[in-house]
Amino acid sequence: LGITAKMVVGRFSNFLSNCLRKKDLTSDMMRKDLNRCLGLSDLTFLSIGGMIGSGLYVLTGTVAHNFAGGSIVLSYLFAAIASALSAFCYAEFAARIPVTGSAYQFTYLSVGEFWAFVIGWNVLLEHAVSVSAVAKSLSGYFDSLIGFKMKEYLVVHTPMPGGILASYPDFFAAGIVIIVTIIVATGVKFTSRFTTILAAVNLAILVLIFSTGMYLANINNWTTVRGGFFPHGFAGTISGASTLVFSYVGYEIVASVTEEAKNPNRDVPLALLISICVAALAYVGASAALTLMVPWYDIVISAPFPAAYAQRGWNWAKYVVSIGALAAMSTSIVTALVVVPRYVYAMASDGLIMPWFNTVNKTTGTPVIATVTTGIFCIVMALVFSLHSLVEFISIGQLLACSFVSFCVIKLRYEPNDAATHDNGTELQKVRPPSDTTIPNSTSMADSVVSPTDSLNDHCGIIKDSIMTSPFGEYFAWTLNFRPGVLPFYSLLLATLFGSVVSIMLLVGISHIKEAWFILLLVVFIFLSLFFLFFICMFTQDQTIKTYKVPFVPIIPFASIMVNIILMLKLQKLTWLRLAIWMAIGNLYAYYLY
């Protein structure tokens, strides 16, 4: 028993040690196993293809009918703002460290292996679920065009229980995933060309939807119908925004293929900016057209746009729009299947999942085993689960990842590091510490620099000289007793904690808003959050970054964190339950691995 207890304790200690370690940039961080072949247009259309499809044709009907009504246009705007704030942070990391893995890699570098595994594990599931959800929605669109012949046949001959599970196995959706898996496995360049063509078709159809929708618009559908513009209140609009964040997930796709970008320092930020602006215009215009054509309660969730035209007697438009829907959802499936294998590849390369997933095909330059395995997983979900149960899960992983990336931007900006990037952003050059310095394995960038005289970062993470030399400098002398970067990090933790408390109070306890104790607590927590955020601003930032940098740090990243937290709090309870189950599976697997 004593030996067994020692083994358990030792295993648990090893597990904790591995959870806390960070990735070392002196390792093979800048490996170039994947094919660097994507330009600005490739990245932009990959991003647009990933955005306009899953959101517009899968989520718009659900959100407009169940949550927001006509105010879905505001939901899309709020989701765009949240996504733009996060995209700024993604762009800084993607340009600074252009390797595959996106949020997973950024978190690994900043806060350690455990949280990197959490992010990678959830983003894997989220995008895999989105592949299955969009494939099932595409199948539903196609089936509606042929009078639901497939559904009628399969419900009779291959019935399933329903509920969380599907009412019948969707073999057409499974076939779509098989075809897309083959396309993605052929190489990212061919995949990019394929999505560019489909994205162009989709944009043309969107112009048609907006113009015809405005022609058929009835303003009464926003004003005098049951519930008006906010049928479920403003809370419904925010709930809709929390779901629609996934509509802008294209920037995750761009960040995931930066290792395959020719010039990530320039092209990644531009691609993100262009694609989010285009997607926001498309979403707002199309959702406005839909909710003005028909009342929100008459929207058909499975095929909102074709059904809306059919209700207005424009049957020809129903078929044209369905072509755009099929093209858009096809690109969405393709881009999501680009992301998942690269997350699997990055995690396998770091030893967090089975190592054989990091095998790269020498001819196509793609992680072929990870791609095929992902495709099989998505096929099973498309066959077994219902569209409703899949859609409910697809936002929380992205919101969680965005929050961590924004957090990491602030953390790394205020701590010394030993990594700088060349002007072209394609590789890292090492700023070596002095020879008598020992760098332990699995250290972070902050831990690698220990000599303030040999680095451009010699004043990073300490109180600004202007403050120390001011009449108030003596009040900040105590900060010099801490290692550079420590105080900004803990201040960030406290600012986030108090900001989260404020968000919870506003969303959960809003009924007490007129009570004095509630207002007093709210003011105190707001003051504490802003105080620690302001305290961060008193420290010097990393000046060695030569690539794209998020402006107005820490304000913009912190705003991103708060917006994402608010949106997460508005998600459904079942979404959190599914997250807890998936995380339990991941933690058990990680413990067994270690």
XYZ file of C-alpha atoms in Angstrom:
594
model
C 0.000 0.000 0.000
C 2.883 2.336 0.826
C 4.474 1.738 -2.576
C 1.119 2.262 -4.292
C 0.529 5.533 -2.403
C 3.992 6.770 -3.372
C 3.291 5.917 -7.019
C -0.019 7.794 -6.957
C 1.543 10.814 -5.265
C 4.489 10.766 -7.660
C 2.212 10.485 -10.673
C 0.034 13.337 -9.438
C 3.123 15.473 -8.725
C 4.415 14.791 -12.241
C 0.999 15.689 -13.637
C 0.984 19.059 -11.824
C 4.556 19.792 -12.893
C 3.712 19.169 -16.534
C 0.560 21.280 -16.276
C 2.518 24.332 -15.100
C 5.395 24.216 -17.571
C 5.523 26.601 -20.526
C 6.807 26.173 -24.041
C 10.423 27.127 -24.683
C 11.064 29.251 -27.759
C 14.601 27.839 -27.949
C 13.166 24.497 -29.056
C 11.892 23.700 -32.550
C 9.095 26.240 -32.163
C 9.707 27.602 -35.653
C 9.558 24.274 -37.456
C 8.558 24.584 -41.095
C 7.094 21.151 -41.835
C 4.025 22.657 -43.495
C 4.058 24.247 -46.934
C 4.355 28.084 -46.815
C 2.272 28.991 -49.864
C -0.622 31.318 -48.876
C -0.783 34.983 -49.872
C -3.070 37.815 -48.769
C -5.946 36.869 -51.098
C -5.730 33.210 -50.036
C -5.901 34.117 -46.343
C -8.712 36.634 -46.863
C -10.954 34.261 -48.780
C -10.229 31.423 -46.370
C -11.382 33.724 -43.588
C -14.455 34.972 -45.462
C -15.333 31.425 -46.436
C -15.066 30.340 -42.816
C -17.267 33.180 -41.616
C -20.043 33.511 -44.171
C -21.679 30.124 -44.126
C -21.816 28.622 -40.679
C -23.278 31.822 -39.282
C -25.568 33.069 -42.007
C -27.247 29.862 -43.111
C -27.023 27.769 -39.934
C -27.389 30.193 -37.020
C -29.408 33.122 -38.392
C -32.712 31.272 -38.419
C -32.187 29.799 -34.949
C -31.150 33.101 -33.325
C -33.801 35.237 -35.025
C -36.609 32.802 -34.144
C -35.553 31.776 -30.625
C -33.665 34.785 -29.228
C -33.509 38.108 -31.023
C -36.189 38.612 -33.673
C -35.447 41.752 -35.698
C -32.749 42.779 -33.221
C -30.562 40.030 -34.663
C -28.924 42.843 -36.633
C -27.663 44.207 -33.306
C -26.655 40.702 -32.217
C -24.482 40.421 -35.303
C -22.985 43.859 -34.643
C -22.161 43.000 -31.018
C -20.647 39.698 -32.103
C -18.587 41.539 -34.738
C -17.241 43.976 -32.127
C -16.304 41.116 -29.805
C -14.663 39.234 -32.657
C -12.782 42.317 -33.903
C -11.328 42.918 -30.436
C -10.197 39.295 -30.281
C -8.926 39.357 -33.860
C -6.559 42.234 -32.997
C -5.008 40.005 -30.342
C -4.843 36.990 -32.645
C -3.109 39.130 -35.267
C -0.341 40.172 -32.870
C 0.458 36.600 -31.911
C 0.072 35.219 -35.421
C 2.473 37.815 -36.861
C 4.910 37.523 -33.959
C 4.987 33.715 -33.758
C 3.834 32.400 -37.169
C 3.314 28.732 -36.328
C 0.284 26.491 -36.610
C -1.910 25.968 -33.589
C -3.238 29.487 -33.051
C -4.757 30.052 -29.592
C -3.288 26.790 -28.326
C 0.275 27.898 -29.078
C -0.259 31.398 -27.725
C -1.607 30.055 -24.440
C 1.207 27.489 -24.159
C 3.793 30.247 -24.441
C 2.106 32.522 -21.944
C 0.345 30.695 -19.134
C 1.422 27.084 -19.411
C 0.645 23.616 -20.654
C -2.552 22.921 -18.716
C -4.425 25.956 -20.035
C -3.000 25.338 -23.513
C -4.447 21.827 -23.377
C -7.795 23.235 -22.197
C -7.916 25.661 -25.118
C -6.723 23.159 -27.710
C -9.064 20.444 -26.451
C -12.112 22.743 -26.612
C -11.308 24.358 -29.952
C -10.830 20.883 -31.427
C -14.315 19.858 -30.359
C -15.874 23.173 -31.325
C -14.651 23.146 -34.916
C -15.302 19.435 -35.333
C -18.862 20.006 -34.121
C -19.224 22.912 -36.539
C -18.199 20.669 -39.447
C -20.939 18.190 -38.536
C -23.528 20.917 -37.833
C -22.940 22.726 -41.117
C -22.910 19.436 -43.047
C -26.292 18.515 -41.538
C -27.644 21.976 -42.324
C -26.397 21.695 -45.910
C -28.108 18.308 -46.135
C -31.317 19.870 -44.819
C -31.150 22.664 -47.403
C -30.675 20.194 -50.232
C -33.434 17.939 -48.909
C -35.838 20.897 -48.788
C -35.245 21.518 -52.488
C -36.372 17.955 -53.342
C -39.371 17.960 -51.052
C -37.708 16.273 -48.050
C -37.576 12.926 -49.866
C -34.423 11.806 -48.016
C -35.861 12.580 -44.595
C -39.148 10.789 -45.302
C -37.358 7.668 -46.505
C -34.753 7.497 -43.712
C -37.218 8.214 -40.889
C -39.252 5.197 -41.984
C -36.421 2.757 -42.794
C -33.649 3.797 -40.326
C -35.367 5.513 -37.372
C -33.397 6.813 -34.371
C -34.567 7.991 -30.891
C -34.433 11.759 -31.536
C -33.823 14.447 -28.907
C -30.082 14.902 -28.491
C -29.664 12.124 -31.034
C -30.883 12.560 -34.579
C -34.249 11.168 -35.684
C -32.482 9.411 -38.569
C -28.855 8.903 -39.719
C -27.943 11.689 -42.142
C -25.972 9.753 -44.742
C -25.949 12.727 -47.122
C -24.201 14.903 -44.503
C -21.705 12.101 -43.870
C -20.979 11.913 -47.596
C -20.338 15.660 -47.708
C -17.778 15.352 -44.897
C -16.036 12.493 -46.738
C -15.692 14.578 -49.926
C -14.428 17.649 -48.035
C -11.921 15.537 -46.081
C -10.450 14.320 -49.385
C -10.256 17.921 -50.684
C -8.512 19.206 -47.537
C -6.069 16.269 -47.553
C -4.874 17.233 -51.064
C -3.170 20.386 -49.759
C -3.918 23.845 -48.421
C -3.235 25.628 -51.729
C -5.839 23.619 -53.628
C -8.211 24.036 -50.687
C -7.705 27.809 -50.807
C -8.526 27.972 -54.523
C -11.628 25.859 -53.994
C -12.919 28.092 -51.195
C -12.131 31.271 -53.149
C -14.446 30.200 -55.978
C -17.261 29.228 -53.631
C -16.829 32.368 -51.516
C -17.146 34.550 -54.632
C -20.403 32.782 -55.549
C -21.683 33.250 -52.022
C -20.928 36.990 -51.961
C -22.843 37.440 -55.217
C -25.851 35.626 -53.738
C -25.654 37.813 -50.614
C -25.955 40.938 -52.749
C -29.099 39.395 -54.268
C -30.519 38.564 -50.825
C -30.034 42.097 -49.558
C -31.424 43.843 -52.638
C -34.492 41.600 -53.009
C -35.034 41.517 -49.253
C -35.148 45.298 -49.107
C -37.613 45.305 -52.029
C -39.892 42.896 -50.155
C -39.318 44.537 -46.780
C -42.198 45.356 -44.474
C -41.147 47.670 -41.637
C -44.069 46.384 -39.567
C -42.104 43.184 -39.045
C -39.769 45.248 -36.845
C -42.338 47.477 -35.175
C -45.902 46.194 -34.793
C -45.520 42.396 -34.874
C -45.761 40.401 -31.636
C -42.838 41.439 -29.450
C -41.663 44.183 -31.803
C -37.965 44.656 -32.519
C -36.933 42.992 -29.222
C -39.385 40.063 -28.872
C -37.330 38.482 -26.079
C -35.990 41.725 -24.651
C -32.474 43.095 -24.885
C -31.272 40.021 -22.963
C -32.362 37.943 -25.958
C -30.266 40.157 -28.223
C -27.177 39.563 -26.063
C -27.903 35.826 -25.910
C -28.091 35.848 -29.688
C -24.754 37.642 -29.906
C -23.125 35.008 -27.669
C -24.210 32.326 -30.136
C -23.356 34.349 -33.240
C -19.732 34.899 -32.167
C -18.998 31.624 -33.906
C -20.151 33.250 -37.143
C -16.895 35.230 -37.188
C -14.656 32.264 -36.464
C -12.815 32.790 -39.752
C -10.070 34.708 -37.943
C -9.304 31.505 -36.024
C -8.767 29.822 -39.379
C -6.306 32.503 -40.512
C -4.413 32.254 -37.232
C -4.261 28.471 -37.603
C -2.556 28.563 -41.011
C 0.031 31.277 -40.315
C 2.801 28.688 -40.620
C 1.627 28.286 -44.228
C 1.465 32.055 -44.948
C 4.164 33.635 -47.108
C 4.278 36.917 -45.195
C 2.309 36.547 -41.951
C 3.470 39.859 -40.480
C 1.718 41.858 -43.187
C -0.938 39.517 -44.578
C -2.484 38.098 -41.398
C -3.612 41.442 -39.855
C -4.871 42.700 -43.221
C -6.762 39.483 -43.947
C -8.410 39.587 -40.525
C -9.466 43.233 -40.881
C -10.862 42.828 -44.401
C -12.717 39.584 -43.696
C -14.402 40.757 -40.472
C -15.604 43.963 -42.146
C -16.981 42.046 -45.142
C -18.634 39.437 -42.921
C -20.209 42.046 -40.621
C -21.744 43.892 -43.596
C -22.997 40.632 -45.080
C -24.517 39.379 -41.830
C -26.239 42.637 -40.904
C -27.607 43.135 -44.413
C -28.858 39.571 -44.863
C -30.386 39.269 -41.374
C -32.135 42.616 -41.832
C -33.544 41.431 -45.149
C -34.774 38.176 -43.602
C -36.510 39.722 -40.589
C -38.081 42.450 -42.716
C -39.432 39.948 -45.251
C -41.248 37.763 -42.691
C -42.149 38.109 -38.997
C -39.605 36.558 -36.658
C -42.040 33.867 -35.474
C -42.627 32.659 -39.064
C -38.926 32.103 -39.766
C -38.149 28.478 -40.634
C -35.048 27.529 -38.637
C -33.795 24.762 -40.950
C -33.931 26.863 -44.152
C -34.754 30.488 -43.245
C -33.994 32.289 -46.521
C -35.571 29.885 -49.044
C -38.649 29.552 -46.807
C -38.946 33.341 -46.509
C -38.943 33.780 -50.294
C -41.455 30.945 -50.639
C -43.775 32.673 -48.144
C -43.602 35.856 -50.233
C -44.299 33.935 -53.462
C -40.812 34.336 -54.967
C -40.164 30.652 -55.654
C -37.418 31.328 -58.202
C -35.422 33.218 -55.554
C -35.776 30.222 -53.241
C -33.677 28.097 -55.585
C -31.106 30.798 -56.304
C -30.573 31.467 -52.599
C -30.270 27.749 -51.948
C -27.355 27.637 -54.393
C -25.634 30.366 -52.392
C -26.389 28.525 -49.166
C -24.890 25.307 -50.495
C -21.764 27.156 -51.685
C -21.375 29.060 -48.417
C -21.829 26.032 -46.201
C -19.401 24.035 -48.344
C -16.676 26.628 -47.783
C -17.488 26.698 -44.081
C -17.025 22.934 -43.823
C -13.756 23.121 -45.751
C -12.252 25.889 -43.617
C -13.276 24.234 -40.343
C -11.667 21.001 -41.514
C -8.505 22.997 -42.183
C -8.379 24.217 -38.566
C -8.988 21.005 -36.621
C -6.173 18.869 -38.088
C -3.688 21.694 -37.507
C -4.652 21.911 -33.856
C -4.290 18.134 -33.635
C -0.920 18.373 -35.409
C 0.366 21.102 -33.076
C -0.754 19.271 -29.926
C 0.683 15.980 -31.158
C 4.001 17.671 -31.960
C 4.147 18.837 -28.337
C 3.310 15.393 -26.976
C -0.118 16.324 -25.576
C -1.921 13.780 -27.746
C -0.790 10.699 -29.665
C 2.452 11.552 -31.529
C 1.506 9.858 -34.781
C -0.974 12.694 -35.444
C 1.924 15.020 -36.383
C 2.779 13.038 -39.517
C 2.983 15.353 -42.538
C 2.559 14.096 -46.090
C 5.668 15.109 -48.052
C 3.753 15.589 -51.299
C 0.822 17.705 -50.104
C 2.484 19.265 -47.042
C -0.594 18.568 -44.905
C -1.039 16.623 -41.633
C -2.839 13.834 -43.448
C -3.411 11.413 -40.526
C -4.870 14.200 -38.385
C -7.071 15.269 -41.306
C -8.466 11.796 -41.970
C -9.050 11.093 -38.262
C -10.862 14.405 -37.858
C -13.015 13.588 -40.863
C -14.025 10.231 -39.373
C -14.933 11.892 -36.054
C -17.091 14.480 -37.847
C -18.804 11.781 -39.916
C -19.847 9.909 -36.765
C -21.291 13.087 -35.183
C -23.152 13.992 -38.377
C -24.736 10.546 -38.426
C -25.622 10.296 -34.731
C -26.468 13.740 -33.288
C -29.259 16.191 -34.095
C -28.538 19.621 -35.569
C -30.007 21.380 -32.520
C -27.728 19.593 -30.045
C -24.680 20.351 -32.207
C -25.453 24.054 -32.705
C -25.766 24.679 -28.950
C -22.127 23.812 -28.343
C -20.273 25.702 -31.034
C -19.644 29.094 -29.399
C -18.227 28.451 -25.935
C -14.906 27.037 -27.107
C -14.240 30.054 -29.309
C -15.176 32.529 -26.589
C -12.887 30.716 -24.153
C -10.017 30.730 -26.642
C -10.500 34.426 -27.440
C -10.448 35.323 -23.752
C -7.171 33.497 -23.189
C -5.514 35.001 -26.263
C -6.457 38.518 -25.151
C -5.215 37.747 -21.636
C -1.914 36.454 -23.026
C -1.370 39.571 -25.152
C -1.389 41.748 -22.032
C 0.714 39.303 -20.013
C 3.467 38.994 -22.612
C 3.490 42.717 -23.403
C 4.495 43.501 -19.818
C 7.125 40.851 -19.173
C 10.684 40.432 -20.500
C 11.237 37.853 -23.202
C 14.113 36.479 -25.229
C 12.331 36.414 -28.557
C 12.177 39.039 -31.229
C 10.974 38.733 -34.786
C 12.516 39.777 -38.040
C 10.789 42.529 -39.928
C 9.210 40.057 -42.344
C 7.721 38.100 -39.490
C 8.691 34.740 -40.931
C 11.079 33.512 -38.274
C 12.339 34.195 -34.788
C 15.825 35.264 -33.920
C 17.147 34.525 -30.485
C 18.414 37.258 -28.163
C 20.861 35.152 -26.149
C 21.382 35.714 -22.439
C 24.919 35.903 -21.100
C 26.958 32.693 -21.042
C 26.854 32.303 -17.255
C 23.077 32.166 -17.274
C 21.329 28.826 -17.153
C 17.950 28.487 -18.811
C 15.921 25.562 -17.495
C 13.875 23.358 -19.773
C 10.264 24.271 -20.517
C 10.769 27.873 -19.502
C 8.653 30.767 -20.641
C 9.867 33.756 -22.577
C 9.707 35.780 -19.392
C 11.911 33.354 -17.472
C 14.585 33.271 -20.174
C 15.823 36.828 -19.753
C 17.780 37.435 -16.591
C 20.310 40.044 -17.609
C 18.943 43.595 -17.856
C 22.069 44.865 -19.550
C 22.158 42.561 -22.570
C 18.579 42.813 -23.794
C 16.427 45.419 -25.431
C 13.898 44.472 -22.790
C 15.985 45.708 -19.866
C 13.189 47.972 -18.594
C 10.188 45.869 -19.613
C 7.686 45.061 -16.882
C 8.845 47.666 -14.331
C 7.431 51.038 -13.333
C 8.013 53.711 -15.976
C 10.981 56.046 -15.421
C 8.694 59.079 -15.720
C 6.742 57.853 -12.706
C 9.814 56.913 -10.640
C 11.397 60.338 -11.224
C 8.185 62.197 -10.446
C 7.378 63.579 -6.961
C 5.313 60.424 -6.418
C 8.144 58.039 -7.308
C 8.896 57.162 -3.689
C 5.446 55.616 -3.364
C 6.323 53.083 -6.074
C 9.780 52.100 -4.824
C 8.347 48.901 -3.328
C 7.595 47.591 -6.822
C 11.333 47.202 -7.501
C 11.413 44.260 -5.089
C 9.459 42.137 -7.590
C 10.709 40.431 -10.740
C 9.772 42.408 -13.899
C 6.359 41.438 -15.176
C 5.080 39.915 -11.935
C 3.031 42.884 -10.717
C 1.362 43.549 -14.107
C 0.416 39.865 -14.282
C -1.197 39.772 -10.846
C -2.865 43.119 -11.512
C -4.313 41.641 -14.698
C -5.646 38.659 -12.749
C -7.322 40.947 -10.214
C -8.728 43.299 -12.862
C -10.204 40.311 -14.700
C -11.602 38.834 -11.475
C -13.339 42.035 -10.395
C -14.527 42.709 -13.940
C -16.038 39.226 -14.037
C -17.840 39.882 -10.750
C -19.293 43.079 -12.237
C -20.479 41.131 -15.307
C -22.123 38.458 -13.160
C -23.836 41.068 -10.997
C -25.232 42.912 -14.020
C -26.468 39.758 -15.736
C -27.724 37.764 -12.756
C -28.590 40.353 -10.105
C -29.969 43.125 -12.296
C -33.290 42.912 -10.396
C -31.508 44.493 -7.388
C -30.236 47.465 -9.385
C -32.327 49.939 -7.335
C -31.110 48.674 -3.969
C -28.370 50.664 -2.212
C -26.230 47.662 -1.201
C -26.203 46.376 -4.776
C -25.200 49.753 -6.219
C -22.473 50.136 -3.568
C -20.987 46.707 -4.307
C -21.209 47.346 -8.042
C -19.353 50.662 -7.745
C -16.670 49.082 -5.522
C -15.990 46.210 -7.922
C -15.965 48.523 -10.953
C -13.508 50.803 -9.159
C -11.238 47.865 -8.223
C -11.234 46.507 -11.759
C -10.399 49.893 -13.281
C -7.804 50.585 -10.565
C -5.802 47.462 -11.338
C -6.160 48.064 -15.076
C -4.810 51.596 -14.581
C -1.998 50.203 -12.411
C -0.908 47.996 -15.333
C -0.570 51.096 -17.500
C 2.137 52.418 -15.159
C 4.557 49.684 -16.264
C 6.771 49.652 -19.343
C 5.889 47.404 -22.277
C 8.038 45.136 -24.429
C 9.709 47.333 -27.052
C 11.384 44.531 -29.050
C 8.304 43.517 -31.029
C 8.882 44.484 -34.659
C 5.731 42.919 -36.091
C 2.081 43.963 -35.805
C 1.071 45.045 -32.287
C -2.384 45.510 -30.787
C -2.959 49.238 -30.208
C -3.966 50.688 -26.837
C -2.757 47.789 -24.698
C -4.072 46.887 -22.136
C -7.405 48.626 -22.934
C -8.397 46.754 -26.130
C -7.393 43.239 -24.970
C -9.065 43.794 -21.587
C -12.239 44.986 -23.312
C -12.107 41.807 -25.387
C -11.842 39.688 -22.234
C -14.829 41.386 -20.617
C -17.020 41.165 -23.725
C -16.220 37.463 -24.124
C -16.989 36.782 -20.458
C -20.365 38.523 -20.767
C -21.204 36.496 -23.876
C -20.151 33.237 -22.180
C -22.396 34.007 -19.231
C -25.347 34.329 -21.620
C -24.899 30.858 -23.117
C -27.381 28.102 -22.314
C -26.901 25.905 -19.233
C -26.724 22.764 -21.361
C -23.790 24.293 -23.226
C -21.882 24.608 -19.947
C -22.850 21.053 -19.009
C -21.496 19.713 -22.285
C -18.322 21.734 -21.736
C -17.904 20.199 -18.260
C -18.315 16.674 -19.642
C -15.843 17.270 -22.465
C -13.321 18.817 -20.065
C -13.676 15.848 -17.698
C -12.850 13.521 -20.584
C -9.867 15.675 -21.539
C -8.497 15.879 -17.995
C -8.780 12.121 -17.505
C -6.947 11.586 -20.762
C -4.233 14.103 -19.821
C -3.760 12.491 -16.393
C -3.440 9.053 -18.006
C -0.960 10.460 -20.556
C 1.294 11.878 -17.837
